[in-house]
Tab-separated table of C-alpha atoms in Angstrom:
chain	number	residue	atom	x	y	z
A	1	MET	CA	77.696	115.221	166.001
A	2	SER	CA	79.038	116.580	162.745
A	3	MET	CA	82.541	117.383	163.976
A	4	ASP	CA	82.804	113.851	165.361
A	5	ARG	CA	82.124	112.528	161.862
A	6	LEU	CA	84.916	114.695	160.479
A	7	ILE	CA	87.310	113.607	163.229
A	8	GLU	CA	86.542	109.943	162.582
A	9	LYS	CA	87.314	110.385	158.891
A	10	ILE	CA	90.585	112.123	159.777
A	11	ILE	CA	91.542	109.228	162.072
A	12	VAL	CA	90.678	106.577	159.464
A	13	LYS	CA	92.701	108.351	156.766
A	14	GLY	CA	95.508	109.355	159.139
A	15	ASN	CA	95.380	112.724	157.454
A	16	PRO	CA	94.129	116.106	158.775
A	17	THR	CA	93.922	117.607	155.272
A	18	VAL	CA	91.004	119.266	153.512
A	19	VAL	CA	91.425	120.006	149.815
A	20	GLY	CA	90.032	123.329	148.658
A	21	LEU	CA	88.174	122.889	145.389
A	22	ASP	CA	88.768	126.401	144.019
A	23	PRO	CA	88.772	125.712	140.265
A	24	ASN	CA	89.920	128.926	138.630
A	25	LEU	CA	89.187	128.316	134.961
A	26	LYS	CA	92.530	129.816	133.913
A	27	ASN	CA	94.396	127.103	135.811
A	28	ILE	CA	92.505	123.927	134.995
A	29	PRO	CA	93.966	121.819	132.153
A	30	PRO	CA	93.159	123.542	128.837
A	31	TYR	CA	91.916	120.375	127.174
A	32	LEU	CA	88.958	120.203	129.561
A	33	LEU	CA	87.618	123.608	128.564
A	34	GLU	CA	88.325	122.933	124.887
A	35	LYS	CA	86.320	119.703	125.100
A	36	HIS	CA	83.238	121.402	126.520
A	37	VAL	CA	83.489	124.493	124.322
A	38	LYS	CA	83.208	122.161	121.316
A	39	GLU	CA	79.922	120.884	122.731
A	40	HIS	CA	78.428	124.042	124.275
A	41	GLY	CA	80.279	126.928	122.644
A	42	GLU	CA	82.032	129.662	124.619
A	43	THR	CA	79.325	129.719	127.274
A	44	LEU	CA	78.920	129.546	131.026
A	45	LYS	CA	77.654	125.996	130.511
A	46	ALA	CA	80.971	124.994	128.942
A	47	ALA	CA	82.918	126.580	131.807
A	48	ALA	CA	80.787	124.857	134.440
A	49	GLU	CA	81.009	121.437	132.777
A	50	ALA	CA	84.794	121.728	132.492
A	51	ILE	CA	85.011	122.609	136.169
A	52	TYR	CA	82.773	119.724	137.173
A	53	GLU	CA	84.803	117.208	135.168
A	54	PHE	CA	87.981	118.584	136.761
A	55	ASN	CA	86.463	118.213	140.231
A	56	VAL	CA	85.320	114.658	139.584
A	57	GLY	CA	88.839	113.714	138.497
A	58	LEU	CA	90.279	115.258	141.654
A	59	ILE	CA	87.761	113.567	143.948
A	60	ASP	CA	88.332	110.187	142.301
A	61	ALA	CA	92.068	110.569	142.884
A	62	LEU	CA	91.860	111.864	146.451
A	63	TYR	CA	88.962	110.274	148.312
A	64	GLY	CA	91.024	107.310	149.439
A	65	ILE	CA	93.570	109.456	151.294
A	66	VAL	CA	91.855	112.795	152.021
A	67	PRO	CA	88.903	112.999	154.436
A	68	ALA	CA	87.302	116.240	153.264
A	69	VAL	CA	86.915	118.784	150.507
A	70	LYS	CA	86.153	122.492	150.762
A	71	PRO	CA	84.644	124.037	147.647
A	72	GLN	CA	84.824	127.845	147.689
A	73	SER	CA	81.462	129.114	146.475
A	74	ALA	CA	82.873	132.195	144.722
A	75	TYR	CA	84.643	130.092	142.087
A	76	TYR	CA	81.274	128.662	141.089
A	77	GLU	CA	79.066	131.725	141.541
A	78	MET	CA	81.205	133.598	139.007
A	79	TYR	CA	79.727	131.322	136.325
A	80	GLY	CA	76.167	132.086	137.321
A	81	VAL	CA	73.422	129.482	137.530
A	82	GLU	CA	75.510	126.946	135.603
A	83	GLY	CA	78.346	127.366	138.091
A	84	ILE	CA	76.052	126.910	141.081
A	85	ASN	CA	74.742	123.735	139.488
A	86	ALA	CA	78.326	122.478	139.117
A	87	LEU	CA	78.940	123.298	142.776
A	88	LYS	CA	75.949	121.277	143.937
A	89	ARG	CA	76.883	118.335	141.723
A	90	THR	CA	80.463	118.496	143.027
A	91	MET	CA	79.246	118.409	146.622
A	92	ASP	CA	76.950	115.474	145.927
A	93	TYR	CA	79.718	113.565	144.171
A	94	ALA	CA	82.195	114.122	147.006
A	95	LYS	CA	79.628	112.887	149.540
A	96	SER	CA	78.934	109.812	147.398
A	97	LYS	CA	82.627	108.980	147.805
A	98	GLY	CA	82.398	109.281	151.586
A	99	MET	CA	84.078	112.674	151.862
A	100	TYR	CA	83.077	115.329	154.388
A	101	VAL	CA	82.044	118.551	152.610
A	102	ILE	CA	82.843	121.966	154.041
A	103	LEU	CA	81.212	124.633	151.875
A	104	ASP	CA	83.245	127.832	152.082
A	105	VAL	CA	80.608	130.559	151.787
A	106	LYS	CA	81.533	132.852	154.726
A	107	ARG	CA	77.911	133.842	155.129
A	108	GLY	CA	76.987	136.472	157.687
A	109	ASP	CA	73.737	138.374	157.931
A	110	ILE	CA	71.049	139.065	160.496
A	111	GLY	CA	67.548	137.950	161.431
A	112	SER	CA	65.435	136.279	158.793
A	113	THR	CA	68.202	136.587	156.193
A	114	ALA	CA	70.622	134.578	158.339
A	115	SER	CA	67.879	131.998	158.837
A	116	ALA	CA	67.378	131.769	155.071
A	117	TYR	CA	71.102	131.194	154.517
A	118	ALA	CA	71.113	128.586	157.285
A	119	ASP	CA	68.194	126.747	155.677
A	120	ALA	CA	69.903	126.853	152.284
A	121	TYR	CA	73.213	125.354	153.348
A	122	LEU	CA	72.558	123.393	156.553
A	123	GLY	CA	68.812	122.863	156.591
A	124	SER	CA	65.880	122.345	154.290
A	125	VAL	CA	63.016	124.114	152.574
A	126	LYS	CA	59.481	122.947	151.954
A	127	VAL	CA	57.920	123.076	148.504
A	128	GLY	CA	54.297	122.117	148.968
A	129	GLU	CA	54.497	118.974	151.081
A	130	THR	CA	58.002	118.037	149.915
A	131	VAL	CA	61.037	118.757	152.103
A	132	ILE	CA	64.246	119.445	150.147
A	133	GLU	CA	67.829	120.118	151.255
A	134	PRO	CA	69.099	122.711	148.739
A	135	PHE	CA	72.848	122.187	149.300
A	136	ALA	CA	73.121	119.611	152.115
A	137	ALA	CA	76.622	120.666	153.193
A	138	ASP	CA	78.110	118.928	156.215
A	139	CYS	CA	79.578	122.217	157.356
A	140	ILE	CA	79.972	125.829	156.228
A	141	THR	CA	82.117	128.833	157.073
A	142	VAL	CA	80.376	131.731	158.811
A	143	ASN	CA	81.359	135.378	159.333
A	144	GLY	CA	80.460	136.144	162.941
A	145	TYR	CA	81.509	139.770	162.980
A	146	LEU	CA	77.878	140.942	162.759
A	147	GLY	CA	77.253	139.480	166.200
A	148	SER	CA	75.044	136.815	167.743
A	149	ASP	CA	71.939	137.343	165.626
A	150	GLY	CA	74.040	136.662	162.536
A	151	VAL	CA	75.347	133.342	163.899
A	152	LEU	CA	72.658	131.777	166.077
A	153	PRO	CA	70.430	130.675	163.150
A	154	PHE	CA	73.379	128.625	161.874
A	155	VAL	CA	73.984	127.204	165.353
A	156	GLU	CA	70.334	126.167	165.555
A	157	ARG	CA	70.580	124.284	162.243
A	158	CYS	CA	73.673	122.538	163.586
A	159	LYS	CA	71.627	121.353	166.567
A	160	GLU	CA	68.617	120.355	164.505
A	161	ASN	CA	70.359	118.643	161.614
A	162	GLY	CA	73.692	117.347	162.889
A	163	LYS	CA	75.758	119.942	161.033
A	164	SER	CA	78.719	122.135	161.940
A	165	ILE	CA	80.170	125.571	161.230
A	166	PHE	CA	83.560	127.230	161.314
A	167	VAL	CA	83.411	130.872	162.432
A	168	LEU	CA	86.021	133.343	161.185
A	169	VAL	CA	88.240	134.202	164.155
A	170	LYS	CA	91.781	135.032	162.979
A	171	THR	CA	91.939	134.853	159.197
A	172	SER	CA	95.000	134.142	157.059
A	173	ASN	CA	94.890	137.212	154.799
A	174	PRO	CA	97.697	139.790	155.255
A	175	SER	CA	95.376	142.649	156.263
A	176	SER	CA	93.476	140.707	158.947
A	177	ASN	CA	95.409	142.648	161.585
A	178	GLU	CA	93.747	145.909	160.487
A	179	LEU	CA	90.620	144.975	162.459
A	180	GLN	CA	91.089	141.606	164.136
A	181	ASP	CA	94.179	142.659	166.104
A	182	LEU	CA	92.702	145.909	167.433
A	183	VAL	CA	92.437	146.002	171.218
A	184	ALA	CA	88.958	146.183	172.782
A	185	GLY	CA	89.467	146.803	176.491
A	186	THR	CA	92.094	144.256	177.465
A	187	ARG	CA	91.566	141.859	174.564
A	188	THR	CA	92.013	141.879	170.821
A	189	ILE	CA	88.974	141.712	168.562
A	190	TYR	CA	89.864	138.169	167.460
A	191	GLN	CA	90.110	137.071	171.105
A	192	VAL	CA	86.626	138.467	171.734
A	193	MET	CA	85.336	136.630	168.663
A	194	ALA	CA	86.937	133.402	169.886
A	195	GLU	CA	85.253	133.756	173.285
A	196	LYS	CA	81.854	134.447	171.686
A	197	THR	CA	82.245	131.476	169.347
A	198	ASN	CA	83.102	129.269	172.301
A	199	LEU	CA	79.847	130.327	173.983
A	200	TRP	CA	77.786	129.777	170.828
A	201	GLY	CA	79.014	126.207	170.630
A	202	GLU	CA	79.099	125.213	174.300
A	203	ASP	CA	76.023	122.947	173.978
A	204	LEU	CA	77.341	121.155	170.907
A	205	VAL	CA	80.406	119.307	172.209
A	206	GLY	CA	80.723	115.763	170.902
A	207	LYS	CA	82.299	112.558	172.141
A	208	ASN	CA	85.761	113.571	170.924
A	209	GLY	CA	85.638	116.722	173.047
A	210	TYR	CA	85.125	119.202	170.210
A	211	SER	CA	82.180	121.465	169.475
A	212	ASP	CA	80.270	121.605	166.206
A	213	VAL	CA	81.022	125.344	166.266
A	214	GLY	CA	84.694	125.701	165.380
A	215	PHE	CA	87.213	128.409	164.502
A	216	VAL	CA	88.841	129.512	161.265
A	217	VAL	CA	92.420	130.399	162.228
A	218	GLY	CA	95.058	131.084	159.592
A	219	ALA	CA	98.235	129.021	159.449
A	220	THR	CA	100.045	132.271	158.722
A	221	HIS	CA	99.605	133.190	162.423
A	222	PRO	CA	101.395	130.369	164.317
A	223	THR	CA	101.601	132.313	167.594
A	224	GLN	CA	97.865	132.945	167.594
A	225	LEU	CA	97.197	129.323	166.625
A	226	LEU	CA	98.977	128.115	169.743
A	227	GLU	CA	97.385	130.791	171.930
A	228	LEU	CA	93.870	129.958	170.732
A	229	ARG	CA	94.393	126.208	171.044
A	230	ARG	CA	95.453	126.610	174.685
A	231	ALA	CA	92.609	129.005	175.489
A	232	HIS	CA	89.862	127.055	173.670
A	233	PRO	CA	90.443	123.292	173.886
A	234	ARG	CA	86.869	122.468	172.758
A	235	GLN	CA	87.036	124.275	169.409
A	236	PHE	CA	88.103	122.438	166.280
A	237	PHE	CA	90.123	124.590	163.856
A	238	LEU	CA	89.866	124.989	160.100
A	239	VAL	CA	93.331	126.206	159.158
A	240	PRO	CA	93.904	127.879	155.760
A	241	GLY	CA	97.242	129.265	154.624
A	242	TYR	CA	99.406	126.152	154.247
A	243	GLY	CA	101.563	125.973	151.129
A	244	ALA	CA	100.707	128.626	148.548
A	245	GLN	CA	100.058	131.282	151.226
A	246	GLY	CA	103.409	130.596	152.830
A	247	ALA	CA	102.756	128.641	156.035
A	248	THR	CA	104.658	125.419	156.720
A	249	ALA	CA	103.772	122.279	158.646
A	250	ARG	CA	106.046	123.438	161.458
A	251	ASP	CA	103.894	126.583	161.789
A	252	LEU	CA	100.810	124.408	162.325
A	253	ALA	CA	101.982	122.274	165.222
A	254	GLY	CA	100.327	124.513	167.820
A	255	ALA	CA	96.866	123.931	166.331
A	256	PHE	CA	96.780	120.270	167.396
A	257	ASP	CA	96.155	118.593	170.735
A	258	ARG	CA	98.243	115.815	172.278
A	259	ARG	CA	96.248	113.207	170.348
A	260	GLY	CA	97.174	114.825	167.042
A	261	LEU	CA	93.586	116.072	166.673
A	262	GLY	CA	92.018	119.506	166.858
A	263	ALA	CA	92.491	120.895	163.364
A	264	ILE	CA	92.028	120.270	159.671
A	265	VAL	CA	94.457	122.025	157.338
A	266	ASN	CA	93.401	123.393	153.963
A	267	SER	CA	95.390	123.341	150.759
A	268	SER	CA	93.836	124.462	147.498
A	269	ARG	CA	96.181	125.582	144.713
A	270	GLY	CA	99.080	123.483	145.950
A	271	ILE	CA	97.102	120.285	145.336
A	272	ILE	CA	94.513	120.913	142.640
A	273	PHE	CA	96.939	122.730	140.334
A	274	ALA	CA	99.972	120.555	141.117
A	275	TRP	CA	100.000	119.436	137.466
A	276	GLN	CA	101.425	122.850	136.514
A	277	LYS	CA	104.689	121.922	138.245
A	278	THR	CA	105.113	118.720	136.235
A	279	ASP	CA	106.513	118.165	132.759
A	280	CYS	CA	103.077	117.423	131.341
A	281	LYS	CA	101.961	120.690	129.760
A	282	THR	CA	98.529	119.456	128.674
A	283	GLY	CA	97.461	118.762	132.256
A	284	GLU	CA	96.166	115.287	131.450
A	285	ASN	CA	98.020	114.099	134.562
A	286	PHE	CA	96.194	116.549	136.865
A	287	ALA	CA	94.593	113.855	139.024
A	288	GLU	CA	97.842	111.923	139.487
A	289	ALA	CA	99.720	115.141	140.296
A	290	ALA	CA	97.057	116.115	142.849
A	291	TYR	CA	97.340	112.705	144.505
A	292	ASP	CA	101.123	113.004	144.770
A	293	ALA	CA	100.837	116.517	146.243
A	294	ALA	CA	98.238	115.356	148.766
A	295	VAL	CA	100.451	112.475	149.885
A	296	ALA	CA	103.387	114.857	150.273
A	297	MET	CA	101.253	117.235	152.360
A	298	ARG	CA	99.965	114.407	154.542
A	299	ASP	CA	103.477	113.176	155.217
A	300	ASP	CA	104.704	116.717	155.902
A	301	LEU	CA	101.938	117.305	158.454
A	302	LYS	CA	102.665	113.993	160.162
A	303	ARG	CA	106.229	115.097	160.884
A	304	TYR	CA	105.114	118.069	162.955
A	305	CYS	CA	101.436	117.685	163.850
């Protein structure tokens, strides 16, 4: 089971952290872009190569202490085909280092379109007689608010290929309450989504007691984290919002079970751009700074979670 593989990596590393690889070009060390502009000009190719080199440096620094990475597809798509190529290479490199890869794509569509997305990220396609996995992610994020026909193709690929998904339940953004907190009968919309997600994943529970169909629940909602953990003990949580979005380790305690399992906590900017808070203005210490920030986050989580 895919979530079991993630849990085992978390246990080995003693660290429930996933690093978000969201490489905004404006925030990566300037020397990296300058290097590739000299070779490729001011092109999308130069941007993508700078991002890939940045990611490789981060992965090399972090794979020994961090179990997983979570590239956000938008930061690669914005550079077109070259960016998508950098995304795929980044995923492959992280997996070569033994890291679990959660691709943050938040896909949600219906019917044959959902099936096509599921094949792209969690399955395979056939070209002639050759079977190819286009992205080969271990896990992706899914928007379930279109209903069952937008999610079940992803669930089927999880069953077929040993993959997992995290379904958006209670997201970390400030305006999530505009829809997710509305009351439908006697329950909020996010509670209904949690119950549906639980049903979608009921046949995919692994040896550690968690389903391959998990929840995305923002760290910025500590009350809801605790409520959802108590109501849904079989769902593993992907928890964004720590650090740059304002949530603290204390806020996250309710996401974990008595074994210290049950959630993986995302940090993106706070780790990958940690070099900006150091005295090195060129950013040539970006990998070392990311390592130090990841260690600090791990130790902070251990105190409360």
